């Protein structure tokens, strides 16, 4: 990308899109295009194509998606599969029709099989059954990957796909019914501290292990890959280290300053037992994540406090 290239960030209000915009601006890219939901409903194909016809973006970051935690995925499976399939299809196809130079599609680590060997390598895609709690979302993301690869093969486009691990940071969703675990724990510990509660409820057994990437690190990786990666194969983006939900809860409690106990609610689902990405491909390409987890949680908590 040149500093004056026209760059469209789809989903610029979201956790990932807003971090990509911050990173682009900080890096001196000045010709950025966005549309709010009110201005452009990405589920309407004709409107998306009219927007591409008018703006002709050269580079596209496809960070628009319907996302949510374990409960939201099981409660709204139709919305997760429909919205993601339609949004990504509209943007990928319009990028082809209106000759975008390059597109970066954001997938997710949940595309890998439930019982995938750990850490999960890019080649494990489609090698086993998916985790049922987020299968509709994962199937949509897998369709997006295959669409990018198929367009590259048939039309000679340059559409790359990036698979981030669990993300967190400024701009996260802190609604306890739909959020992922990390923002949920920040909020629960904060409210317990303020309310003087003796304990905090953590869903499941606390035994599943998850890897967490600070969203500004992901944005940095996305710019790096947009500028330096041109192959058809997907690329994992993570930190290469995981911890149990139990350990995570203890760390969040420490950052927030909550001194009470953890109470595990076994009626809530654990989800997939392990979800650690193999990041050796990205490391070999010359990129690694910078933000230690505790530091990232501190920044995310600070952002949460500023929103209150
Ligand atoms: P997943 O990575 O797709 O399973 O999504 P989540 O981030 O929603 O959940 C990760 C793990 O954290 C699961 O084992 C959850 O049961 C557990 N967890 C513990 N407490 C919470 C909570 O308050 N909210 C959420 N979303 N998950 C929690």
Coordinates of C-alpha atoms and ligand atoms in Angstrom, one line a residue:
X1 CA 0.0 0.0 0.0
X2 CA 1.2 3.5 -0.7
X3 CA 0.5 6.3 1.7
X4 CA -2.1 7.8 -0.6
X5 CA -3.7 4.5 -1.7
X6 CA -7.4 4.4 -1.3
X7 CA -8.1 1.9 1.5
X8 CA -11.6 0.7 2.6
X9 CA -12.0 -0.7 6.1
X10 CA -15.3 -2.6 6.3
X11 CA -16.5 -2.7 9.9
X12 CA -14.5 0.3 11.1
X13 CA -16.6 0.7 14.3
X14 CA -15.8 -2.8 15.5
X15 CA -13.1 -4.1 17.7
X16 CA -10.8 -5.2 14.8
X17 CA -11.8 -2.5 12.2
X18 CA -11.3 0.4 14.7
X19 CA -7.8 -1.0 15.6
X20 CA -6.9 -1.3 11.9
X21 CA -8.0 2.3 11.3
X22 CA -5.9 3.5 14.3
X23 CA -2.9 1.6 12.9
X24 CA -3.4 2.9 9.4
X25 CA -3.7 6.5 10.6
X26 CA -0.6 6.2 12.9
X27 CA 1.3 4.7 10.0
X28 CA 0.5 7.8 7.7
X29 CA -2.1 6.3 5.4
X30 CA -4.4 9.2 4.6
X31 CA -6.8 8.1 2.0
X32 CA -9.2 6.0 4.1
X33 CA -12.8 5.2 3.2
X34 CA -15.5 4.1 5.7
X35 CA -19.3 3.8 5.8
X36 CA -21.4 3.6 8.9
X37 CA -24.2 1.0 9.1
X38 CA -26.8 3.8 8.4
X39 CA -24.9 4.9 5.3
X40 CA -24.3 1.4 3.9
X41 CA -26.0 -1.9 4.9
X42 CA -23.4 -4.5 3.9
X43 CA -26.1 -7.2 3.7
X44 CA -27.6 -5.4 0.6
X45 CA -25.6 -6.6 -2.4
X46 CA -26.8 -3.8 -4.8
X47 CA -25.8 -1.1 -2.3
X48 CA -22.4 -2.6 -1.7
X49 CA -21.7 -2.8 -5.4
X50 CA -22.9 0.8 -5.9
X51 CA -20.5 1.9 -3.1
X52 CA -17.6 0.0 -4.8
X53 CA -18.5 1.5 -8.2
X54 CA -18.4 5.0 -6.7
X55 CA -15.3 4.7 -4.4
X56 CA -13.2 2.1 -6.2
X57 CA -11.1 1.2 -3.2
X58 CA -7.6 -0.2 -4.0
X59 CA -7.2 -2.1 -0.8
X60 CA -9.9 -3.7 1.3
X61 CA -9.7 -4.8 4.9
X62 CA -12.8 -7.1 5.5
X63 CA -13.3 -6.7 9.2
X64 CA -17.1 -6.4 9.1
X65 CA -18.7 -9.5 10.7
X66 CA -21.4 -10.5 13.2
X67 CA -19.4 -11.8 16.2
X68 CA -20.1 -12.9 19.8
X69 CA -19.2 -15.2 22.6
X70 CA -20.2 -18.7 23.3
X71 CA -23.7 -17.9 24.5
X72 CA -24.6 -15.5 21.6
X73 CA -23.3 -18.1 19.1
X74 CA -25.6 -20.8 20.5
X75 CA -28.6 -18.4 20.8
X76 CA -28.5 -16.8 17.4
X77 CA -27.1 -19.4 15.1
X78 CA -29.2 -18.2 12.1
X79 CA -28.0 -14.6 12.4
X80 CA -24.4 -15.7 12.7
X81 CA -24.4 -17.8 9.6
X82 CA -26.6 -15.5 7.5
X83 CA -25.0 -12.2 8.3
X84 CA -21.5 -13.4 7.9
X85 CA -22.1 -15.3 4.6
X86 CA -23.9 -12.3 3.1
X87 CA -21.6 -9.5 4.2
X88 CA -18.4 -11.3 3.2
X89 CA -19.8 -12.5 -0.1
X90 CA -21.0 -9.0 -1.0
X91 CA -17.6 -7.4 -0.2
X92 CA -15.4 -10.1 -1.8
X93 CA -17.4 -10.2 -5.0
X94 CA -17.5 -6.4 -5.2
X95 CA -13.8 -6.3 -4.7
X96 CA -13.4 -8.6 -7.7
X97 CA -15.9 -6.7 -9.8
X98 CA -14.4 -3.3 -9.1
X99 CA -10.8 -4.5 -9.3
X100 CA -9.5 -3.9 -5.8
X101 CA -5.7 -4.5 -5.9
X102 CA -5.8 -6.6 -2.7
X103 CA -8.3 -7.7 0.0
X104 CA -7.6 -9.0 3.5
X105 CA -10.3 -11.3 4.9
X106 CA -10.4 -11.8 8.6
X107 CA -11.4 -15.3 9.7
X108 CA -11.2 -16.8 13.2
X109 CA -9.4 -19.6 15.0
X110 CA -12.8 -21.4 15.5
X111 CA -12.5 -22.5 11.8
X112 CA -10.3 -25.4 13.1
X113 CA -11.7 -28.7 14.2
X114 CA -12.9 -29.2 17.8
X115 CA -10.3 -31.9 18.4
X116 CA -7.5 -30.3 16.4
X117 CA -3.9 -31.2 17.3
X118 CA -2.4 -28.4 19.3
X119 CA -1.1 -25.9 18.4
X120 CA -3.3 -25.6 15.4
X121 CA -1.5 -25.3 12.1
X122 CA -3.0 -23.7 8.9
X123 CA -3.0 -27.1 7.2
X124 CA -5.5 -28.5 9.8
X125 CA -8.4 -26.5 8.2
X126 CA -11.2 -29.0 7.3
X127 CA -9.5 -32.0 8.8
X128 CA -12.3 -32.8 11.4
X129 CA -15.6 -31.9 12.9
X130 CA -16.1 -28.3 14.2
X131 CA -17.0 -27.2 17.7
X132 CA -20.8 -27.3 17.8
X133 CA -21.3 -24.1 19.8
X134 CA -19.9 -21.9 17.0
X135 CA -20.3 -24.1 13.9
X136 CA -22.6 -21.8 11.9
X137 CA -20.1 -18.9 12.4
X138 CA -17.1 -21.1 11.6
X139 CA -18.8 -22.5 8.4
X140 CA -19.4 -18.9 7.2
X141 CA -15.8 -18.0 7.9
X142 CA -14.5 -21.2 6.1
X143 CA -16.7 -20.2 3.1
X144 CA -15.1 -16.8 3.1
X145 CA -11.6 -18.4 3.0
X146 CA -12.6 -20.7 0.1
X147 CA -14.2 -17.9 -1.7
X148 CA -11.0 -15.8 -1.6
X149 CA -8.9 -18.8 -2.7
X150 CA -11.3 -19.6 -5.5
X151 CA -11.4 -16.1 -6.8
X152 CA -7.6 -16.0 -6.7
X153 CA -7.5 -19.2 -8.7
X154 CA -10.1 -18.4 -11.3
X155 CA -9.9 -14.6 -11.6
X156 CA -6.3 -13.9 -10.5
X157 CA -7.3 -11.7 -7.6
X158 CA -5.0 -11.1 -4.6
X159 CA -7.3 -11.9 -1.7
X160 CA -5.5 -13.1 1.5
X161 CA -7.1 -14.6 4.6
X162 CA -5.9 -14.1 8.1
X163 CA -7.0 -16.2 11.2
X164 CA -6.7 -14.4 14.4
X165 CA -6.9 -16.1 17.8
X166 CA -9.3 -14.7 20.5
X167 CA -9.0 -10.9 20.5
X168 CA -9.5 -8.3 23.2
X169 CA -8.8 -4.6 23.7
X170 CA -10.3 -1.1 23.3
X171 CA -13.6 -1.2 21.5
X172 CA -14.6 -4.6 22.8
X173 CA -18.1 -5.7 23.6
X174 CA -18.7 -5.7 27.4
X175 CA -22.4 -6.8 27.3
X176 CA -22.3 -10.0 29.5
X177 CA -24.9 -11.8 27.4
X178 CA -23.0 -11.5 24.1
X179 CA -19.4 -10.8 24.9
X180 CA -16.3 -13.1 24.9
X181 CA -14.7 -14.2 28.1
X182 CA -12.1 -11.5 28.6
X183 CA -14.2 -8.4 28.5
X184 CA -16.9 -10.3 30.5
X185 CA -14.4 -11.0 33.3
X186 CA -13.2 -7.4 33.3
X187 CA -16.7 -6.1 33.8
X188 CA -17.7 -8.8 36.3
X189 CA -14.6 -8.2 38.5
X190 CA -15.0 -4.4 38.3
X191 CA -18.6 -4.6 39.3
X192 CA -17.8 -7.0 42.1
X193 CA -15.1 -4.7 43.4
X194 CA -17.4 -1.7 43.3
X195 CA -20.3 -3.6 44.9
X196 CA -18.1 -5.2 47.6
X197 CA -19.1 -8.7 46.5
X198 CA -17.3 -11.8 48.0
X199 CA -17.1 -13.8 44.8
X200 CA -17.4 -13.6 41.0
X201 CA -19.1 -16.1 38.8
X202 CA -17.0 -17.7 36.0
X203 CA -18.8 -19.8 33.4
X204 CA -17.9 -23.5 32.9
X205 CA -15.1 -25.4 34.7
X206 CA -12.3 -22.9 34.2
X207 CA -10.3 -25.7 32.6
X208 CA -10.5 -24.8 28.8
X209 CA -7.4 -23.1 27.6
X210 CA -7.5 -20.0 25.4
X211 CA -4.9 -17.7 23.7
X212 CA -5.5 -14.0 23.7
X213 CA -4.2 -11.4 21.3
X214 CA -4.3 -7.7 21.9
X215 CA -6.3 -6.2 19.0
X216 CA -3.7 -3.5 18.2
X217 CA -1.2 -6.3 17.7
X218 CA -3.6 -7.9 15.3
X219 CA -4.0 -4.6 13.4
X220 CA -0.2 -4.4 13.1
X221 CA -0.1 -7.9 11.7
X222 CA -2.9 -7.1 9.2
X223 CA -0.9 -4.1 7.8
X224 CA 2.2 -6.2 7.7
X225 CA 0.5 -9.0 5.8
X226 CA -1.3 -6.6 3.4
X227 CA 2.1 -5.3 2.5
X228 CA 4.2 -8.4 2.6
X229 CA 2.1 -11.6 2.0
X230 CA 0.7 -12.7 -1.3
X231 CA 0.0 -16.4 -1.1
X232 CA -3.3 -18.3 -1.3
X233 CA -2.8 -20.1 2.0
X234 CA -4.3 -18.8 5.2
X235 CA -2.1 -17.3 7.9
X236 CA -2.6 -17.7 11.7
X237 CA -2.2 -14.6 13.9
X238 CA -1.7 -15.2 17.6
X239 CA 0.8 -15.0 20.4
X240 CA 1.7 -18.8 20.5
X241 CA 0.9 -19.1 24.3
X242 CA -2.3 -20.1 26.1
X243 CA -3.7 -20.2 29.6
X244 CA -6.7 -21.7 31.3
X245 CA -9.8 -19.6 31.9
X246 CA -9.0 -20.1 35.6
X247 CA -5.6 -18.5 35.2
X248 CA -7.1 -15.8 33.0
X249 CA -9.7 -15.0 35.7
X250 CA -6.9 -14.7 38.4
X251 CA -5.0 -12.3 36.2
X252 CA -8.0 -10.2 35.4
X253 CA -8.9 -10.1 39.2
X254 CA -5.3 -8.9 39.9
X255 CA -5.4 -6.2 37.3
X256 CA -8.9 -4.9 38.4
X257 CA -8.0 -5.2 42.1
X258 CA -10.8 -7.7 43.1
X259 CA -9.8 -9.7 46.2
X260 CA -12.7 -12.2 46.5
X261 CA -13.2 -15.7 45.2
X262 CA -14.0 -17.4 41.9
X263 CA -17.2 -19.4 41.6
X264 CA -17.4 -21.7 38.6
X265 CA -20.9 -22.2 37.1
X266 CA -20.8 -25.7 35.7
X267 CA -24.2 -25.3 34.0
X268 CA -22.6 -23.0 31.5
X269 CA -20.7 -24.5 28.5
X270 CA -17.0 -24.9 28.3
X271 CA -16.8 -24.8 24.5
X272 CA -13.8 -26.3 22.8
X273 CA -11.2 -27.6 25.3
X274 CA -8.1 -26.2 23.7
X275 CA -7.6 -23.4 21.1
X276 CA -3.9 -22.5 20.6
X277 CA -2.7 -21.4 17.2
X278 CA 0.6 -22.4 15.7
X279 CA 2.2 -19.1 14.7
X280 CA 5.4 -20.4 13.2
X281 CA 4.4 -19.4 9.7
X282 CA 3.8 -15.8 10.7
X283 CA 7.0 -15.8 12.8
X284 CA 8.9 -17.1 9.7
X285 CA 7.4 -14.2 7.7
X286 CA 9.0 -11.8 10.2
X287 CA 6.2 -10.8 12.6
X288 CA 5.4 -11.4 16.3
X289 CA 3.0 -10.0 18.8
X290 CA 4.4 -7.4 21.3
X291 CA 1.8 -6.9 24.0
X292 CA 2.1 -9.1 27.1
X293 CA -1.3 -10.3 28.3
X294 CA -1.3 -8.5 31.7
X295 CA -0.3 -5.3 30.0
X296 CA -3.1 -5.7 27.4
X297 CA -5.7 -6.4 30.1
X298 CA -4.5 -3.3 31.9
X299 CA -5.1 -1.2 28.8
X300 CA -8.4 -2.8 28.0
X301 CA -9.6 -2.2 31.6
X302 CA -8.5 1.4 31.3
X303 CA -10.6 1.8 28.1
X304 CA -13.6 0.2 29.9
X305 CA -13.3 2.6 32.8
X306 CA -13.2 5.6 30.3
X307 CA -16.5 4.4 28.8
X308 CA -18.3 4.2 32.1
Ligands
LIG1 P1 -15.0 -19.3 22.8 O1 -13.6 -19.1 22.9 O2 -15.6 -19.4 21.4 O3 -15.4 -20.6 23.6 O4 -15.8 -18.1 23.5 P2 -15.9 -17.3 24.9 O5 -14.8 -16.3 24.9 O6 -17.2 -16.8 25.0 O7 -15.6 -18.4 26.0 C1 -14.3 -18.9 26.3 C2 -14.4 -19.7 27.6 O8 -14.6 -18.8 28.7 C3 -15.6 -20.7 27.7 O9 -15.1 -21.9 28.3 C4 -16.5 -20.0 28.6 O10 -17.4 -20.9 29.3 C5 -15.6 -19.3 29.6 N1 -16.2 -18.2 30.3 C6 -16.0 -18.0 31.7 N2 -16.7 -17.0 32.1 C7 -17.3 -16.4 31.0 C8 -18.1 -15.3 30.8 O11 -18.5 -14.6 31.7 N3 -18.5 -15.0 29.5 C9 -18.0 -15.7 28.4 N4 -18.4 -15.4 27.2 N5 -17.3 -16.9 28.6 C10 -16.9 -17.2 29.9

